[in-house]
Amino acid sequence: MKCRKCGKPAVINMRHHKLALCADHFIEWFVRQTERTIEKYRMFTRDSRILVAVSGGKDSLSLWDVLLELGYKADGLYIDLGIEANDYSKTSHAKIDAFMENHPGARLHVVDIKATYGESIPEVAMRVRRGRGKPCSVCGIVKRHEMNRIAIEGGYDVLATGHNLDDEVAVLFLNTLHWQTGYLARQAPVLPAENGFAKKVKPLCRFYEREVAAYALVKGIDYIYDECPFAVGAKTIFYKGILNQIEEKSPGAKHQFYLNYVDARRKGKIKFAEDDEEPPEMHPCPKCGQPTTAPGLCTFCRLWESNK
Ligand code: AMP
Ligand code: FES
Ligand code: ZN
Ligand code: ZN
């Protein structure tokens, strides 16, 4: 297989785009496509201050790399969840430190959950017994809260995460299968800032996972290969497998499923009752000040309340 642009050996063949590219032309294409996504969905501009949530995985490190490459003002945020199984949190942090060494001048915020709040994610999850022993739901609450806190406290204009097309398609598929219209109404590459929540964007949402992995590989970005040890058996992993079978028979199916949905939503062709509903009444949590619909403390603060 040869590069369509220069004829050198191709490093990747993207069947859905009918495009094979060599290393140099693939990197050029990837960076340009990311910029197009940022512009198309009006994610941010050159003047914006961007907070990139980095997990040490290929997606978020590649995202941070591209944004720095393009000259955006992008700082990183790593949340140390204190997951000791397989040395998961420690290894993730080490990959980010290695990235920082190769990107002099990059700035990173680190929030160590145990040092800040007294317990690691698996410890809180055990104590509150939420999610049948699996810490994932507690972890989601904590990550969302801390990402928003650092974005707001640091005066950032936007919070960027590394979600790729495969992530987004799996969630869209799951929510469609169950007609979760509330979730469907909120699934988009951009969520505007509202009521004390930072604006959220997913600049890699148009790339297949293998394209992001190829970018990290070609650029020599070292990342943590393993999934979080608690993610094993997660529903989205099962659905990703099914979607891969569909993609195999029908190249581009995932791309179309997600992007046609996003575009139809943007043009108002798909509407949900939720779009016209008044947003639920929010009030600031009396402890942390973040917006919440719960009476009294927010879900995050309630996790720690019972530890007193
Ligand atoms: P996940 O929910 O693990 O699929 O991760 C989705 C995105 O959330 C990643 O691409 C990162 O941008 C962000 N993220 C996940 N884990 C962390 C973490 N421990 N610290 C900071 N950001 C994270
Ligand atoms: Fe949070 Fe796995 S439980 S990343
Ligand atoms: Zn080429
Ligand atoms: Zn709170």
Tab-separated table of C-alpha atoms and ligand atoms in Angstrom:
chain	number	residue	atom	x	y	z
A	1	MET	CA	0.000	0.000	0.000
A	2	LYS	CA	1.374	3.415	-1.001
A	3	CYS	CA	0.765	6.934	0.309
A	4	ARG	CA	-1.792	8.676	-1.866
A	5	LYS	CA	0.117	11.958	-1.625
A	6	CYS	CA	3.742	10.969	-2.237
A	7	GLY	CA	3.893	7.266	-3.138
A	8	LYS	CA	6.077	6.277	-0.179
A	9	PRO	CA	5.019	3.178	1.820
A	10	ALA	CA	1.808	3.892	3.754
A	11	VAL	CA	1.646	3.439	7.552
A	12	ILE	CA	-2.159	3.446	7.665
A	13	ASN	CA	-5.035	2.687	5.355
A	14	MET	CA	-8.299	4.400	6.294
A	15	ARG	CA	-10.885	2.407	4.376
A	16	HIS	CA	-13.786	4.733	5.222
A	17	HIS	CA	-11.891	7.702	3.756
A	18	LYS	CA	-10.353	5.564	0.954
A	19	LEU	CA	-7.079	7.089	2.063
A	20	ALA	CA	-3.666	5.494	2.679
A	21	LEU	CA	-0.884	7.762	3.964
A	22	CYS	CA	2.803	7.623	4.860
A	23	ALA	CA	3.973	8.668	8.338
A	24	ASP	CA	4.581	12.337	7.472
A	25	HIS	CA	1.391	12.801	5.498
A	26	PHE	CA	-0.671	10.972	8.127
A	27	ILE	CA	0.575	13.315	10.886
A	28	GLU	CA	-0.134	16.321	8.681
A	29	TRP	CA	-3.646	14.984	7.937
A	30	PHE	CA	-4.372	14.213	11.614
A	31	VAL	CA	-3.325	17.661	12.834
A	32	ARG	CA	-5.287	19.411	10.070
A	33	GLN	CA	-8.404	17.290	10.743
A	34	THR	CA	-8.241	18.136	14.450
A	35	GLU	CA	-8.085	21.813	13.632
A	36	ARG	CA	-11.056	21.447	11.284
A	37	THR	CA	-13.086	19.758	14.023
A	38	ILE	CA	-12.192	22.556	16.474
A	39	GLU	CA	-13.305	25.168	13.933
A	40	LYS	CA	-16.399	23.346	12.662
A	41	TYR	CA	-17.906	22.931	16.115
A	42	ARG	CA	-16.565	26.282	17.396
A	43	MET	CA	-14.745	24.600	20.268
A	44	PHE	CA	-12.219	27.345	21.027
A	45	THR	CA	-9.889	29.886	19.433
A	46	ARG	CA	-6.183	30.779	19.596
A	47	ASP	CA	-6.897	33.108	22.506
A	48	SER	CA	-8.754	30.523	24.610
A	49	ARG	CA	-7.189	28.998	27.699
A	50	ILE	CA	-7.728	25.264	27.419
A	51	LEU	CA	-7.553	22.661	30.179
A	52	VAL	CA	-6.854	19.190	28.744
A	53	ALA	CA	-7.832	16.308	31.026
A	54	VAL	CA	-5.036	13.759	30.610
A	55	SER	CA	-5.277	10.183	31.839
A	56	GLY	CA	-1.933	8.890	30.501
A	57	GLY	CA	-3.789	7.007	27.726
A	58	LYS	CA	-3.194	7.450	23.986
A	59	ASP	CA	-6.224	9.631	23.348
A	60	SER	CA	-5.679	12.393	25.875
A	61	LEU	CA	-1.879	12.523	25.384
A	62	SER	CA	-2.305	12.679	21.596
A	63	LEU	CA	-4.879	15.428	22.021
A	64	TRP	CA	-2.554	17.451	24.222
A	65	ASP	CA	0.301	16.915	21.743
A	66	VAL	CA	-1.776	18.130	18.763
A	67	LEU	CA	-3.057	21.187	20.608
A	68	LEU	CA	0.479	22.193	21.627
A	69	GLU	CA	1.648	21.496	18.075
A	70	LEU	CA	-1.040	23.817	16.717
A	71	GLY	CA	0.050	26.532	19.151
A	72	TYR	CA	-3.012	26.516	21.404
A	73	LYS	CA	-2.657	27.540	25.053
A	74	ALA	CA	-3.324	24.138	26.574
A	75	ASP	CA	-2.476	23.085	30.138
A	76	GLY	CA	-2.930	19.525	31.390
A	77	LEU	CA	-4.842	18.121	34.357
A	78	TYR	CA	-4.131	14.689	35.811
A	79	ILE	CA	-6.400	13.294	38.510
A	80	ASP	CA	-4.588	10.666	40.555
A	81	LEU	CA	-7.354	8.253	41.519
A	82	GLY	CA	-5.128	6.108	43.747
A	83	ILE	CA	-5.853	2.844	41.873
A	84	GLU	CA	-3.134	0.453	43.039
A	85	ALA	CA	-4.187	-2.675	41.089
A	86	ASN	CA	-1.668	-3.266	38.255
A	87	ASP	CA	0.056	-0.057	39.445
A	88	TYR	CA	-2.536	1.648	37.257
A	89	SER	CA	-2.450	5.200	38.688
A	90	LYS	CA	1.316	5.211	39.204
A	91	THR	CA	2.030	4.042	35.645
A	92	SER	CA	-0.454	6.557	34.196
A	93	HIS	CA	1.283	9.377	36.058
A	94	ALA	CA	4.721	8.193	34.882
A	95	LYS	CA	3.568	8.314	31.233
A	96	ILE	CA	2.426	11.900	31.703
A	97	ASP	CA	5.739	12.839	33.330
A	98	ALA	CA	7.551	11.343	30.328
A	99	PHE	CA	5.318	13.372	27.994
A	100	MET	CA	6.166	16.545	29.952
A	101	GLU	CA	9.871	15.877	29.520
A	102	ASN	CA	9.393	15.802	25.760
A	103	HIS	CA	7.272	18.946	25.822
A	104	PRO	CA	9.253	21.520	27.747
A	105	GLY	CA	7.085	24.464	28.770
A	106	ALA	CA	3.881	22.383	29.091
A	107	ARG	CA	2.064	22.963	32.409
A	108	LEU	CA	0.320	20.240	34.380
A	109	HIS	CA	-2.085	20.384	37.322
A	110	VAL	CA	-2.143	17.245	39.434
A	111	VAL	CA	-4.976	16.461	41.846
A	112	ASP	CA	-4.184	13.573	44.156
A	113	ILE	CA	-7.581	12.422	45.425
A	114	LYS	CA	-6.301	10.580	48.485
A	115	ALA	CA	-3.975	13.413	49.529
A	116	THR	CA	-6.720	16.001	49.012
A	117	TYR	CA	-9.788	14.206	50.360
A	118	GLY	CA	-8.346	11.435	52.547
A	119	GLU	CA	-9.312	8.352	50.538
A	120	SER	CA	-8.507	6.843	47.144
A	121	ILE	CA	-11.305	6.041	44.670
A	122	PRO	CA	-11.398	2.297	45.512
A	123	GLU	CA	-11.505	3.195	49.227
A	124	VAL	CA	-14.428	5.615	48.866
A	125	ALA	CA	-16.253	3.135	46.657
A	126	MET	CA	-15.860	0.384	49.273
A	127	ARG	CA	-17.129	2.645	52.040
A	128	VAL	CA	-20.187	4.057	50.278
A	129	ARG	CA	-20.972	0.700	48.603
A	130	ARG	CA	-22.100	2.345	45.411
A	131	GLY	CA	-22.045	0.391	42.141
A	132	ARG	CA	-21.892	-3.132	43.589
A	133	GLY	CA	-18.239	-2.972	44.608
A	134	LYS	CA	-17.140	-1.450	41.262
A	135	PRO	CA	-15.661	2.011	41.756
A	136	CYS	CA	-16.569	3.257	38.258
A	137	SER	CA	-19.640	5.303	39.201
A	138	VAL	CA	-17.875	6.938	42.177
A	139	CYS	CA	-14.883	7.526	39.918
A	140	GLY	CA	-17.079	9.252	37.320
A	141	ILE	CA	-18.586	11.570	39.941
A	142	VAL	CA	-15.149	12.500	41.321
A	143	LYS	CA	-13.527	13.025	37.907
A	144	ARG	CA	-16.383	15.234	36.662
A	145	HIS	CA	-16.306	17.317	39.860
A	146	GLU	CA	-12.552	17.781	39.909
A	147	MET	CA	-12.254	18.559	36.194
A	148	ASN	CA	-14.911	21.225	36.566
A	149	ARG	CA	-13.376	22.595	39.785
A	150	ILE	CA	-9.907	23.047	38.283
A	151	ALA	CA	-11.346	24.499	35.047
A	152	ILE	CA	-13.388	27.090	36.957
A	153	GLU	CA	-10.799	27.891	39.650
A	154	GLY	CA	-8.045	28.205	37.048
A	155	GLY	CA	-10.150	30.547	34.882
A	156	TYR	CA	-10.002	28.212	31.856
A	157	ASP	CA	-12.368	28.877	28.949
A	158	VAL	CA	-12.865	25.249	28.073
A	159	LEU	CA	-12.238	21.702	29.291
A	160	ALA	CA	-11.064	19.230	26.616
A	161	THR	CA	-11.193	15.438	26.901
A	162	GLY	CA	-9.711	12.745	24.662
A	163	HIS	CA	-12.919	10.885	23.712
A	164	ASN	CA	-12.538	9.356	20.236
A	165	LEU	CA	-15.124	8.261	17.672
A	166	ASP	CA	-15.261	4.692	18.997
A	167	ASP	CA	-16.029	5.989	22.522
A	168	GLU	CA	-18.730	8.296	21.256
A	169	VAL	CA	-20.313	5.687	18.972
A	170	ALA	CA	-20.491	3.108	21.772
A	171	VAL	CA	-22.287	5.574	24.044
A	172	LEU	CA	-24.613	6.711	21.248
A	173	PHE	CA	-25.437	3.087	20.381
A	174	LEU	CA	-26.158	2.218	24.003
A	175	ASN	CA	-28.319	5.286	24.564
A	176	THR	CA	-30.230	4.670	21.323
A	177	LEU	CA	-30.789	1.027	22.153
A	178	HIS	CA	-32.419	2.064	25.428
A	179	TRP	CA	-33.914	5.301	24.054
A	180	GLN	CA	-32.281	7.298	26.819
A	181	THR	CA	-33.460	10.592	25.376
A	182	GLY	CA	-32.122	12.651	28.284
A	183	TYR	CA	-28.589	11.375	27.595
A	184	LEU	CA	-29.031	11.545	23.810
A	185	ALA	CA	-30.018	15.200	24.082
A	186	ARG	CA	-26.724	15.948	25.825
A	187	GLN	CA	-24.384	13.877	23.632
A	188	ALA	CA	-22.430	16.347	21.502
A	189	PRO	CA	-18.848	17.314	20.636
A	190	VAL	CA	-19.417	20.573	22.541
A	191	LEU	CA	-21.382	21.267	25.698
A	192	PRO	CA	-21.693	24.995	26.367
A	193	ALA	CA	-20.757	26.536	29.692
A	194	GLU	CA	-23.826	26.885	31.893
A	195	ASN	CA	-24.690	27.594	35.514
A	196	GLY	CA	-21.140	27.233	36.849
A	197	PHE	CA	-20.245	24.276	34.613
A	198	ALA	CA	-17.254	24.798	32.315
A	199	LYS	CA	-17.627	24.430	28.543
A	200	LYS	CA	-16.669	20.887	27.496
A	201	VAL	CA	-15.240	19.788	24.155
A	202	LYS	CA	-14.062	16.564	22.455
A	203	PRO	CA	-11.719	17.549	19.614
A	204	LEU	CA	-10.854	13.914	18.682
A	205	CYS	CA	-14.472	12.811	18.302
A	206	ARG	CA	-14.144	12.361	14.514
A	207	PHE	CA	-11.164	9.974	14.711
A	208	TYR	CA	-11.387	6.223	14.965
A	209	GLU	CA	-9.483	4.785	17.900
A	210	ARG	CA	-6.943	3.150	15.576
A	211	GLU	CA	-6.190	6.515	13.971
A	212	VAL	CA	-5.422	8.045	17.367
A	213	ALA	CA	-3.294	5.007	18.262
A	214	ALA	CA	-1.412	5.408	14.962
A	215	TYR	CA	-0.798	9.092	15.720
A	216	ALA	CA	0.629	8.261	19.166
A	217	LEU	CA	2.796	5.513	17.672
A	218	VAL	CA	4.183	7.588	14.810
A	219	LYS	CA	4.855	10.557	17.119
A	220	GLY	CA	6.568	8.288	19.654
A	221	ILE	CA	4.164	9.184	22.467
A	222	ASP	CA	4.476	6.554	25.169
A	223	TYR	CA	1.141	5.842	26.871
A	224	ILE	CA	-0.492	3.364	29.235
A	225	TYR	CA	-1.863	0.481	27.163
A	226	ASP	CA	-3.978	-1.114	29.854
A	227	GLU	CA	-7.532	-0.077	30.525
A	228	CYS	CA	-8.393	0.780	34.106
A	229	PRO	CA	-8.473	-2.608	35.923
A	230	PHE	CA	-12.081	-1.940	36.962
A	231	ALA	CA	-13.231	-1.342	33.375
A	232	VAL	CA	-12.955	-5.047	32.556
A	233	GLY	CA	-16.395	-6.286	31.552
A	234	ALA	CA	-17.782	-2.756	31.164
A	235	LYS	CA	-20.858	-2.536	28.971
A	236	THR	CA	-19.241	-0.128	26.518
A	237	ILE	CA	-16.421	-2.621	25.815
A	238	PHE	CA	-19.030	-5.233	24.841
A	239	TYR	CA	-20.783	-2.778	22.532
A	240	LYS	CA	-17.492	-1.658	21.007
A	241	GLY	CA	-16.936	-5.299	19.977
A	242	ILE	CA	-20.328	-5.486	18.253
A	243	LEU	CA	-19.759	-2.167	16.504
A	244	ASN	CA	-16.392	-3.395	15.247
A	245	GLN	CA	-18.151	-6.331	13.589
A	246	ILE	CA	-20.543	-3.935	11.866
A	247	GLU	CA	-17.643	-1.717	10.782
A	248	GLU	CA	-15.796	-4.743	9.372
A	249	LYS	CA	-18.737	-5.527	7.047
A	250	SER	CA	-19.558	-1.902	6.348
A	251	PRO	CA	-16.516	0.397	6.507
A	252	GLY	CA	-17.472	3.887	7.652
A	253	ALA	CA	-20.623	2.728	9.462
A	254	LYS	CA	-19.465	4.073	12.831
A	255	HIS	CA	-18.352	7.358	11.338
A	256	GLN	CA	-21.723	7.862	9.649
A	257	PHE	CA	-23.790	6.719	12.614
A	258	TYR	CA	-22.167	9.273	14.922
A	259	LEU	CA	-21.494	12.215	12.620
A	260	ASN	CA	-24.848	12.089	10.825
A	261	TYR	CA	-26.477	12.118	14.252
A	262	VAL	CA	-24.406	15.094	15.429
A	263	ASP	CA	-25.088	17.030	12.224
A	264	ALA	CA	-28.812	16.272	12.259
A	265	ARG	CA	-28.947	17.525	15.857
A	266	ARG	CA	-27.056	20.681	14.958
A	267	LYS	CA	-29.473	21.399	12.123
A	268	GLY	CA	-32.455	20.771	14.393
A	269	LYS	CA	-33.600	17.709	12.390
A	270	ILE	CA	-33.618	15.485	15.454
A	271	LYS	CA	-35.343	16.945	18.483
A	272	PHE	CA	-36.102	15.601	21.896
A	273	ALA	CA	-38.728	16.774	24.355
A	274	GLU	CA	-35.772	17.544	26.654
A	275	ASP	CA	-34.618	20.293	24.254
A	276	ASP	CA	-37.655	22.425	25.115
A	277	GLU	CA	-37.857	21.590	28.779
A	278	GLU	CA	-36.770	24.102	31.359
A	279	PRO	CA	-33.408	22.977	32.727
A	280	PRO	CA	-33.744	21.573	36.242
A	281	GLU	CA	-33.398	24.118	39.004
A	282	MET	CA	-29.782	24.370	40.176
A	283	HIS	CA	-28.350	25.804	43.330
A	284	PRO	CA	-24.755	26.059	44.501
A	285	CYS	CA	-23.668	23.242	46.815
A	286	PRO	CA	-23.298	24.788	50.290
A	287	LYS	CA	-19.918	23.084	50.719
A	288	CYS	CA	-18.058	23.275	47.384
A	289	GLY	CA	-20.153	25.849	45.513
A	290	GLN	CA	-20.576	23.710	42.383
A	291	PRO	CA	-24.064	23.672	40.858
A	292	THR	CA	-26.329	20.790	41.845
A	293	THR	CA	-29.964	19.754	41.536
A	294	ALA	CA	-29.817	17.730	44.746
A	295	PRO	CA	-31.320	19.347	47.820
A	296	GLY	CA	-28.405	20.301	50.094
A	297	LEU	CA	-24.940	18.965	49.335
A	298	CYS	CA	-23.944	17.872	45.812
A	299	THR	CA	-23.341	14.193	45.008
A	300	PHE	CA	-19.574	14.663	45.256
A	301	CYS	CA	-19.647	16.277	48.714
A	302	ARG	CA	-22.093	13.643	50.001
A	303	LEU	CA	-19.505	10.953	49.152
A	304	TRP	CA	-17.154	12.409	51.752
A	305	GLU	CA	-19.786	13.485	54.289
A	306	SER	CA	-20.393	9.945	55.571
A	307	ASN	CA	-16.648	9.591	56.280
A	308	LYS	CA	-16.798	11.897	59.282
B	1	AMP	P1	-12.515	7.497	30.125
B	1	AMP	O1	-13.727	7.963	30.838
B	1	AMP	O2	-11.546	6.771	30.984
B	1	AMP	O3	-12.790	6.849	28.819
B	1	AMP	O4	-11.728	8.833	29.750
B	1	AMP	C1	-12.280	9.806	28.925
B	1	AMP	C2	-11.435	11.060	29.001
B	1	AMP	O5	-11.457	11.579	30.326
B	1	AMP	C3	-9.962	10.854	28.692
B	1	AMP	O6	-9.698	10.922	27.311
B	1	AMP	C4	-9.328	11.993	29.433
B	1	AMP	O7	-9.432	13.195	28.695
B	1	AMP	C5	-10.208	12.128	30.665
B	1	AMP	N1	-9.662	11.378	31.840
B	1	AMP	C6	-9.878	10.080	32.161
B	1	AMP	N2	-9.232	9.741	33.293
B	1	AMP	C7	-8.592	10.856	33.720
B	1	AMP	C8	-7.745	11.168	34.833
B	1	AMP	N3	-7.438	10.242	35.773
B	1	AMP	N4	-7.252	12.426	34.950
B	1	AMP	C9	-7.580	13.365	34.026
B	1	AMP	N5	-8.367	13.132	32.961
B	1	AMP	C10	-8.866	11.905	32.795
B	2	FES	FE1	-12.250	5.187	37.319
B	2	FES	FE2	-11.669	2.919	36.367
B	2	FES	S1	-12.814	3.266	38.064
B	2	FES	S2	-10.964	4.851	35.723
B	3	ZN	ZN	3.247	10.591	1.852
B	4	ZN	ZN	-20.385	19.971	46.724
